[in-house]
XYZ file of C-alpha atoms in Angstrom:
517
model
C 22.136 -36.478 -15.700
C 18.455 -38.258 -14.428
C 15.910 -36.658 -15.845
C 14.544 -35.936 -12.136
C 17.913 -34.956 -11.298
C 17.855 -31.983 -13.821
C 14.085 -31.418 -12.877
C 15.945 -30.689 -9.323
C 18.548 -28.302 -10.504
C 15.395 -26.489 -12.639
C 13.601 -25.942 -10.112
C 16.188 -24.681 -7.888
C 17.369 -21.552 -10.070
C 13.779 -21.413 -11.044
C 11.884 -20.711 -7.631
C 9.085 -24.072 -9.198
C 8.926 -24.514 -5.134
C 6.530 -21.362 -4.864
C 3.906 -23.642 -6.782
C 3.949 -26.217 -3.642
C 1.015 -27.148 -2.327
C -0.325 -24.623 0.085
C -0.169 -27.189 2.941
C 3.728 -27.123 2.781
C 4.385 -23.384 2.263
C 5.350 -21.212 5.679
C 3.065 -19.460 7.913
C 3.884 -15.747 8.305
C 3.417 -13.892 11.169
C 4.269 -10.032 11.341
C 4.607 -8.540 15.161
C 4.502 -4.262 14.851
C 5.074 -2.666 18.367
C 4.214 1.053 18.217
C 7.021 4.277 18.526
C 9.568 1.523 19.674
C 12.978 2.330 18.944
C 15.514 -0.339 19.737
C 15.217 0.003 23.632
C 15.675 -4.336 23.898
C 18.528 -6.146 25.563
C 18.769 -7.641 22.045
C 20.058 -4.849 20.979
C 22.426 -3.857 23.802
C 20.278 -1.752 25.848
C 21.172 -2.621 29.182
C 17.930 -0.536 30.582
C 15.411 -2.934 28.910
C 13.643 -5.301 30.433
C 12.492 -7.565 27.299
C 13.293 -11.580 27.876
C 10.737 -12.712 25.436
C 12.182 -10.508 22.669
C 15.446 -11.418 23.667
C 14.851 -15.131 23.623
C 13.034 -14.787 20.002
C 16.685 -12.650 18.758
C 18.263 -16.042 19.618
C 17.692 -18.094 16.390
C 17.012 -14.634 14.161
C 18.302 -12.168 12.281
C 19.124 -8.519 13.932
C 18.807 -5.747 11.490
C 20.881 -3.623 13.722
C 20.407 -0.356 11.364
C 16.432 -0.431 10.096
C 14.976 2.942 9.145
C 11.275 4.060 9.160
C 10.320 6.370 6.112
C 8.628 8.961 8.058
C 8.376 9.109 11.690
C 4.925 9.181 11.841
C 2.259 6.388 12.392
C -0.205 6.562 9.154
C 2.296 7.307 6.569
C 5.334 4.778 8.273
C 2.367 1.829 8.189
C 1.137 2.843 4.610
C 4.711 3.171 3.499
C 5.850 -0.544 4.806
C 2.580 -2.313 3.782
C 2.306 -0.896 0.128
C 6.017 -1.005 0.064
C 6.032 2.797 -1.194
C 7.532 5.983 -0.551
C 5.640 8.577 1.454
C 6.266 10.853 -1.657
C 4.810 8.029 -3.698
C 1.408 7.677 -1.565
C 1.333 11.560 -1.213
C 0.201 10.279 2.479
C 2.139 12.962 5.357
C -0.467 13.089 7.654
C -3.544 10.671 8.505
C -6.125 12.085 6.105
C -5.959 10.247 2.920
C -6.415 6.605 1.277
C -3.865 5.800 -1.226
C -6.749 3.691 -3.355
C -8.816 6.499 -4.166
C -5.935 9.261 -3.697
C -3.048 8.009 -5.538
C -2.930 4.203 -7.126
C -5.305 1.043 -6.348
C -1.363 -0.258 -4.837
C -1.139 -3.462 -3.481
C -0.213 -4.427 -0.335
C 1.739 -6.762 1.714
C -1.087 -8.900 3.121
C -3.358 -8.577 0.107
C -0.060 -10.013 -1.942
C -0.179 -13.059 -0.078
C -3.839 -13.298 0.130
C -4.089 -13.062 -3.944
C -1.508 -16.211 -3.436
C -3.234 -18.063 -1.439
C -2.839 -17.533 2.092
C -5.573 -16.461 4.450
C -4.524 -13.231 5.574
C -5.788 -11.570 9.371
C -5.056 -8.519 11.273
C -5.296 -8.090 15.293
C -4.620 -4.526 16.549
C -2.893 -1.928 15.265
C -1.767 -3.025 12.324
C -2.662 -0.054 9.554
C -3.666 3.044 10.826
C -6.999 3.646 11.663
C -8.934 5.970 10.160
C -9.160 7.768 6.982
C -5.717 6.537 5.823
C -7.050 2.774 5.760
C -10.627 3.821 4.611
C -11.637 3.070 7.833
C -12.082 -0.305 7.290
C -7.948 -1.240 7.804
C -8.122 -1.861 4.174
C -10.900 -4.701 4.065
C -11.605 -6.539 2.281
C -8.465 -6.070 -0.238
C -5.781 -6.876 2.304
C -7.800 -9.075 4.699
C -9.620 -12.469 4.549
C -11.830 -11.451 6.642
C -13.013 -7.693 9.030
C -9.787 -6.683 11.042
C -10.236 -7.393 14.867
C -10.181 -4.053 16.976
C -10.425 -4.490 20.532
C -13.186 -2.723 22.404
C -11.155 -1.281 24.645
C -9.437 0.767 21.978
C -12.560 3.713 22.216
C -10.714 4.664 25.387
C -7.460 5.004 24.702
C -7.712 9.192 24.755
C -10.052 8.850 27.215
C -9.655 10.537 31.068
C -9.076 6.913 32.538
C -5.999 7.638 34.885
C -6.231 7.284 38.171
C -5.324 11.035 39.866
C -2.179 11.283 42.099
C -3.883 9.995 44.954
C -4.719 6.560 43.115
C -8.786 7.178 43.062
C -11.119 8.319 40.858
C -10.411 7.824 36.935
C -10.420 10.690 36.006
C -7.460 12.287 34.076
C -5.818 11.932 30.750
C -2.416 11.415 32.060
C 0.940 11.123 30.074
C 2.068 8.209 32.261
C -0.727 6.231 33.046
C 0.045 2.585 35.155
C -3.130 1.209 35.736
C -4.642 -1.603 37.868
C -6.578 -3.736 35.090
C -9.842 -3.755 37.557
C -10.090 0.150 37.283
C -10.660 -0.142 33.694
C -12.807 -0.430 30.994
C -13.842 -4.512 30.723
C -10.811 -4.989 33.005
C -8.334 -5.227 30.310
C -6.521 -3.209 27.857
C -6.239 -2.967 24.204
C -2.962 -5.053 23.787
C -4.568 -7.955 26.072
C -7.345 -7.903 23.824
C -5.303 -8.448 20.366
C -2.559 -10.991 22.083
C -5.936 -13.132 23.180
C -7.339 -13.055 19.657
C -4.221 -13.660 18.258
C -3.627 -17.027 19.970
C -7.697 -17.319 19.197
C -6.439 -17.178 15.187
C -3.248 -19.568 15.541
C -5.654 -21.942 17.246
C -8.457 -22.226 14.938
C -5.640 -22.168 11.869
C -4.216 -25.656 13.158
C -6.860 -27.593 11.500
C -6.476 -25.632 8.224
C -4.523 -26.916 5.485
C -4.172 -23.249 3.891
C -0.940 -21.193 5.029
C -2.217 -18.150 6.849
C -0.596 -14.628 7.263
C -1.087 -12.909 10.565
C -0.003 -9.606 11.502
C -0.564 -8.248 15.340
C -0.295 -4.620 15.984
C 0.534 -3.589 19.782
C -0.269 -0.125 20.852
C 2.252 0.105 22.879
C 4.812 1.745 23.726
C 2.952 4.596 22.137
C 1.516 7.450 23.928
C 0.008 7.538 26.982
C 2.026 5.138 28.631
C -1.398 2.989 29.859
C 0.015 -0.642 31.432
C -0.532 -2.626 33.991
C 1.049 -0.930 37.231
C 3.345 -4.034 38.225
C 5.908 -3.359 35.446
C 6.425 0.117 36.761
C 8.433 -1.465 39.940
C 10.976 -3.300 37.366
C 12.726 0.261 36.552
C 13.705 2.089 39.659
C 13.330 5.913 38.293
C 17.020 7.148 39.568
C 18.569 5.327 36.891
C 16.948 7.621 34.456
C 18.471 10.794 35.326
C 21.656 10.128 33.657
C 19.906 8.385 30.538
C 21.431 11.689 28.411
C 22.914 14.827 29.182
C 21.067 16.561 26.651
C 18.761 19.778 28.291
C 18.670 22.708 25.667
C 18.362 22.486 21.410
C 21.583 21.806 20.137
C 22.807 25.499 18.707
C 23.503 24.192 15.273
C 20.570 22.467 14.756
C 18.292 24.308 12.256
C 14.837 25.772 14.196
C 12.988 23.618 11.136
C 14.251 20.578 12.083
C 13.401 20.921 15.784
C 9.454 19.471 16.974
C 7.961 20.703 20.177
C 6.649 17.723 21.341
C 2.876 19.277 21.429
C 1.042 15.754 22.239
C 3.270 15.623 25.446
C 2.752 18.980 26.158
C -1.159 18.560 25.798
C -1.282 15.808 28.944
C -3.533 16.584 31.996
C 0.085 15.435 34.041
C 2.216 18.345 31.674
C -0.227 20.954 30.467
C -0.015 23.229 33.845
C 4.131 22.511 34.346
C 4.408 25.645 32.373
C 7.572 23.811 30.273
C 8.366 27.011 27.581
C 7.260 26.901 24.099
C 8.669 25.401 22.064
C 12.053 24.666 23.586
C 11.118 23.817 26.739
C 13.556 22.155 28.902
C 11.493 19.378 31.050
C 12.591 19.084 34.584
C 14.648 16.461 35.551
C 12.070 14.545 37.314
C 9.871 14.644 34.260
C 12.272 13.355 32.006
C 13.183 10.401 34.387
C 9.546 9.444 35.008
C 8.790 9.735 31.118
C 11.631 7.184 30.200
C 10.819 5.051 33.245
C 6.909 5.203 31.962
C 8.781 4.405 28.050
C 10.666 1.591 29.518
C 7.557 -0.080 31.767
C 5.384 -0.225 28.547
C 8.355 -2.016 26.322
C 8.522 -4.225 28.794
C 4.615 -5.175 28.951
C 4.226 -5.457 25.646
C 7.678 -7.754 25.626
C 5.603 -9.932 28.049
C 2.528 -9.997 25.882
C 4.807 -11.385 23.179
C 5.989 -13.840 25.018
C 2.702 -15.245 25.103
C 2.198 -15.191 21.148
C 5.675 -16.769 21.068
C 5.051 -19.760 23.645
C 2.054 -20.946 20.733
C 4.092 -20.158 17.518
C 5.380 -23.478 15.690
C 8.763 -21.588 14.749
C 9.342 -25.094 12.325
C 6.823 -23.767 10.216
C 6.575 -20.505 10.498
C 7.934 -16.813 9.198
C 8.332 -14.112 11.741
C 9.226 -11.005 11.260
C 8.921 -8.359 14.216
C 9.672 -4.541 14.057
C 8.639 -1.066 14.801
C 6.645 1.529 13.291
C 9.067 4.472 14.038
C 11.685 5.758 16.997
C 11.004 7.589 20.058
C 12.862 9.989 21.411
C 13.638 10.331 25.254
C 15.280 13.497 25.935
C 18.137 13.007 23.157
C 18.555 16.956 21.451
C 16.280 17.984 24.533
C 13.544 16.561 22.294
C 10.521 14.134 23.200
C 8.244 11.457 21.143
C 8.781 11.115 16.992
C 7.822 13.768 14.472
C 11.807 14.332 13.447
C 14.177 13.463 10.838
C 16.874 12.049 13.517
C 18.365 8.830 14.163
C 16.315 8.245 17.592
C 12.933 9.059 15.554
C 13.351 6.481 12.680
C 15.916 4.117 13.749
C 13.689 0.560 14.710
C 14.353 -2.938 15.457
C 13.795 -5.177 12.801
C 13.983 -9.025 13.662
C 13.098 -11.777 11.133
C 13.215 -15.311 11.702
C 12.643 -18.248 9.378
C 12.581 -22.248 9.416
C 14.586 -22.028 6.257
C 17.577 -20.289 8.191
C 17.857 -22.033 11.490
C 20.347 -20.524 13.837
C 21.353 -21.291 17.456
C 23.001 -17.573 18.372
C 21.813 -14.120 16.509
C 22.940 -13.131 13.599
C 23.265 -9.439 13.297
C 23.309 -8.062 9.763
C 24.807 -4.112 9.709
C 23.857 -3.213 5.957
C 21.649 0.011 5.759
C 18.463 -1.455 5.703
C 14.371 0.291 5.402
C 10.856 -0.600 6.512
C 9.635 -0.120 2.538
C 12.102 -3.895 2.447
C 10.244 -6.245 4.616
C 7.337 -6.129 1.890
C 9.836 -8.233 -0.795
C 11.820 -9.505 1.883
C 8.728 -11.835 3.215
C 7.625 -12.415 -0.447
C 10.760 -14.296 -1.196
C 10.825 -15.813 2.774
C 7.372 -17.384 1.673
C 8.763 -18.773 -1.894
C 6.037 -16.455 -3.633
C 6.442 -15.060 -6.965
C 9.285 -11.967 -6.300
C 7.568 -8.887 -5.762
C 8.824 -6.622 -8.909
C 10.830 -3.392 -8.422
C 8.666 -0.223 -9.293
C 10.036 1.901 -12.119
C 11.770 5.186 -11.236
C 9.831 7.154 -13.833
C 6.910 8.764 -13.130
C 4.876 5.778 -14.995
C 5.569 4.060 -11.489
C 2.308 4.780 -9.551
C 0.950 3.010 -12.975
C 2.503 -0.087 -11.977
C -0.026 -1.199 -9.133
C 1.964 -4.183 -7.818
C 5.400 -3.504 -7.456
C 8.053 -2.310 -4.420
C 10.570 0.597 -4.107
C 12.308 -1.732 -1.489
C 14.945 -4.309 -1.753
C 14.377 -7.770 -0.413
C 16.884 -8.507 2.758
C 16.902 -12.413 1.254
C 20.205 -12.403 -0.297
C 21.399 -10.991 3.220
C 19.539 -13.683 5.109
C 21.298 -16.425 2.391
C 24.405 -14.826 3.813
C 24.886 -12.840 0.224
C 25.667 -9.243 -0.487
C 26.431 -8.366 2.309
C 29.350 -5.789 2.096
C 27.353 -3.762 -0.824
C 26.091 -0.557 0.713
C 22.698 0.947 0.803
C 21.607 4.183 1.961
C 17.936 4.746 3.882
C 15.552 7.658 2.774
C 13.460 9.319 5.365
C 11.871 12.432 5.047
C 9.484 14.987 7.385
C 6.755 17.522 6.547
C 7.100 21.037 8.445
C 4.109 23.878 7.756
C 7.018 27.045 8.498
C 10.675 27.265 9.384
C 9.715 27.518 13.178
C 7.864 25.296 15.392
C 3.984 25.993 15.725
C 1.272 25.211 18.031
C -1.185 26.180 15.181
C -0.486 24.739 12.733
C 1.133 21.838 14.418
C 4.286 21.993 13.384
C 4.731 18.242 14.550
C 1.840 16.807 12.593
C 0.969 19.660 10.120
C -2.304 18.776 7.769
C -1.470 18.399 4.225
C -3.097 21.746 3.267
C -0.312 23.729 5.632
C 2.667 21.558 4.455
C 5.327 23.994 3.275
C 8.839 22.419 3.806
C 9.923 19.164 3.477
C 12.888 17.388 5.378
C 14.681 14.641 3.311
C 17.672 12.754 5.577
C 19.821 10.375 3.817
C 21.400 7.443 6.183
C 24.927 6.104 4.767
C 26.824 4.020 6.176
C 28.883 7.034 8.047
C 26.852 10.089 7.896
C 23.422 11.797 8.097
C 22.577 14.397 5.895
C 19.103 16.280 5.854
C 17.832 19.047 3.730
C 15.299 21.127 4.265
C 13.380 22.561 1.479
C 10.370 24.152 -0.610
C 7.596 21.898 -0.807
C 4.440 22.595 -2.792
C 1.787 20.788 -1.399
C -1.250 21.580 -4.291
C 1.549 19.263 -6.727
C 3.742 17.426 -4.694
C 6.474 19.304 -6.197
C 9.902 20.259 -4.560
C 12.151 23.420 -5.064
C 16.090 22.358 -4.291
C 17.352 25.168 -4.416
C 14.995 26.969 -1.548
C 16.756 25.607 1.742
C 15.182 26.241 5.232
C 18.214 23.802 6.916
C 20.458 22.049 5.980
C 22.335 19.049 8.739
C 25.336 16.377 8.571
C 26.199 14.083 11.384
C 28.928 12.233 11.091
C 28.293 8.716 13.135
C 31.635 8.041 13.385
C 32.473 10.561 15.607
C 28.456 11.668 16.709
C 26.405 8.515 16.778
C 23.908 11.160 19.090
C 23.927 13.669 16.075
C 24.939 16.389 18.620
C 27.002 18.481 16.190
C 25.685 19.952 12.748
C 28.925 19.990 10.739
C 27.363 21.968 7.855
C 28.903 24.897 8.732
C 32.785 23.650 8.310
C 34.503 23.983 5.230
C 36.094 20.760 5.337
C 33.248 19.181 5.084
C 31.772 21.152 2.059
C 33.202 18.412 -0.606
C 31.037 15.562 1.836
C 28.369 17.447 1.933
C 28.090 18.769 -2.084
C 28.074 14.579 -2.554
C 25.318 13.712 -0.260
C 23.617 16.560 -1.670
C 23.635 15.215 -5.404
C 22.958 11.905 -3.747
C 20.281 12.860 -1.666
C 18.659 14.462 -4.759
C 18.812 11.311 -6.619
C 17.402 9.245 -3.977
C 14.263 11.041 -4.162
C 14.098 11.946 -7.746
């Protein structure tokens, strides 16, 4: 053998390609949409109206079973970007930075900026706020400030047109807008996709690999777009979209959330829907998902203009959401639950290295915390190491409770079987409008909800949590569920209570416990 020749076969089982020059290594760019669960024609939903998603599926890999870690914005976002546990960033709610609260952890973008790349964030990327030091982590994860668009200050702001389609004036639920009537004529996602393709541009000259991420607001809550892509979903097709109406009797009160930010709308506050079980009337359910479905498919379009300037030959993509949504499923509304519909999310990824002319959909059990390593290895940087499972762990400031997805993408490993790990905080065993039992402050945290996700079932356990020292008591149960998704792929029966299930159930148990440790 040459000596180059063996130089070759080195460097292969070696990774020496990570130490190319910076002017050959990928671009990566990293699309978040906000609360969407999988409502694309990618992934069978024959209600969606996304072509540009759709199109992008085409030469990429469908994760068609992706799992958020919490279904909650600030502690989903900290949990994929540090590529930690919620437990692990002792983050539930939106009121602490996991610098100065837990670990100096690194993150995903500030990874590849310590390698190299020149890392920038449009939108909604991190949370904003306390949780990101209110500074979306600059200047650790970010070359250089974050870009927030202007119109973001209004986003909670009474900028609705009233019924009659005059003055702004109302804090509406569903909220289509004509883009003269507000605020700089534009809206938040307009802003980010523009300074996006501002970015790509001024990269092209650049001989250093950059790392982009764009955060859309939408579909998140109110459902603020522009008016037109209401009149793509004709609202009688949403009547039938479930037949849930009442709480499932099985399902523990714990585990149930009252959808309180819904509630709070000027267009729902004075409906006088019951607390905390409601039902919704019919027409308000069928407007809500038609409002759901019109924002997916504005923020599909505003993709489609990020795609149309993306050289896909040299560039990384990975798109995904933050967390589920739920539309009625359970007789339930928004996130803030430990059910499929709430943490369930499309994950998409897309490299040069694995071209492919039809998608490729990959059914392993798969979690947000895996996209950190997964793009480390898609970029050929040093492997991002595995954290330890003592409690040493939050020592170890770079490292990943993840696996990386690149042995799947390689077309490896792919009939081993993984489990996902979500979990939700509760302040009681009933739901609360003080404290909010949906998004309870740290402080008033008294339960935790850990689900497990195999490959066939559900289970979640409900139990003692003691939030002073982030300690957990097993054996003081508030709920317990299993679904089996064979059967219940809605999670519409609680088998917990039949005895031929108990030997199931005693397993996921044990292995529930062990997943969290």
């Amino acid at each position: 053998m040459s000596k180059l020749a063996a130089l070759l076969l080195l460097c292969f089982f070696t990774g020496c390609w990570a130490n190319a020059s910076a002017s050959s290594r990928y671009n990566v760019v990293m699309v978040i949409f906000d609360d969407l669960r999988p409502a694309l024609g990618a992934y069978g939903d024959v209600l969606a109206r996304t072509p540009n998603l759709d199109a992008f599926a085409q030469g990429s890999s469908i994760f068609t079973r992706a799992y958020s870690q919490q279904a909650l914005c600030a502690p989903s976002r900290n949990s994929l970007l540090t590529g930690r546990r919620p437990d692990t960033l002792h983050l539930y709610d939106f009121y602490s930075y996991w610098r100065s609260f837990v670990g100096n952890f690194t993150t995903l973008p500030q990874y590849f900026k310590e390698h190299g790349y020149y890392t920038y964030s449009c939108g909604k990327v991190f949370h904003p706020g306390l949780s990101s030091n209110n500074t979306d982590d600059y200047p650790l994860s970010w070359s250089a400030p974050a870009f927030r668009p202007r119109t973001e200050q209004f986003m909670n702001s009474p900028v609705c047109p009233d019924r009659n389609g005059g003055v702004l004036r109302k804090n509406y639920l569903i909220c289509p807008v004509h883009l003269q009537t507000q605020p700089y004529k534009t809206l938040p996602d307009i802003e980010s996709v523009t300074e996006a393709l501002r970015f790509i541009e001024s990269r092209k000259r650049q001989r250093q690999p950059y790392f982009l991420a764009l955060g859309f607001h939408k579909p998140h809550i109110n459902f603020r777009f522009p008016r037109q892509f209401l009149g793509h979903f004709p609202l009688q097709q949403f009547y039938n979209y479930t037949t849930d109406t009442v709480k499932p009797p099985e399902m523990p009160d714990v585990a149930w959330n009252p959808y309180t930010d819904v509630r709070s709308r000027d267009d729902f506050k004075h409906t006088n829907i019951s607390f905390p079980y409601g039902p919704i009337s019919e027409l308000q359910a069928a407007q809500i998902r038609q409002a759901y479905y019109a924002s997916v498919a504005y923020v599909d379009d505003l993709f489609g203009k990020l795609l149309a300037r993306l050289d896909l030959e040299r560039t990384v993509v990975v798109v995904l959401g933050d967390h589920g949504w739920s539309l009625g499923e359970h007789a339930e509304w928004a996130k803030y639950s430990n059910f499929e519909v709430a943490l369930r999310v499309p994950l998409i990824i897309r490299s040069p290295e694995f071209p492919l002319t039809q998608p490729r959909r990959l059914h392993s059990i798969t979690e947000l915390l895996d996209v950190f390593p997964t793009l480390v290895d898609l970029a050929h940087l040093p492997p991002l190491p595995s954290c330890n499972t003592s409690s040493v762990a939050r020592e170890q400031l770079t490292c990943g409770e993840g696996k990386s997805l690149y042995p799947q993408l390689q077309g490896l490993g792919l009939a081993e079987e993984h489990v996902a790990l979500s979990q939700y905080p509760r302040p009681g065993m009933l739901p609360t409008k003080h404290p909010n039992s949906d998004k309870p402050k740290l402080r008033n945290i008294k339960i935790m909800g850990y689900s497990l996700r195999t490959d066939f079932y559900r289970y979640t356990l409900w139990v003692r949590f003691h939030a002073h020292n982030f300690s957990r008591d097993w054996h003081n149960i508030y709920g317990e569920e299993l679904y089996d998704h064979r059967l219940d792929a809605g999670e519409e029966l609680n088998l917990v209570s039949l005895s031929e299930f108990n030997a199931i159930r005693h397993r996921l148990r044990r292995q529930l416990i062990e997943a969290v440790g």
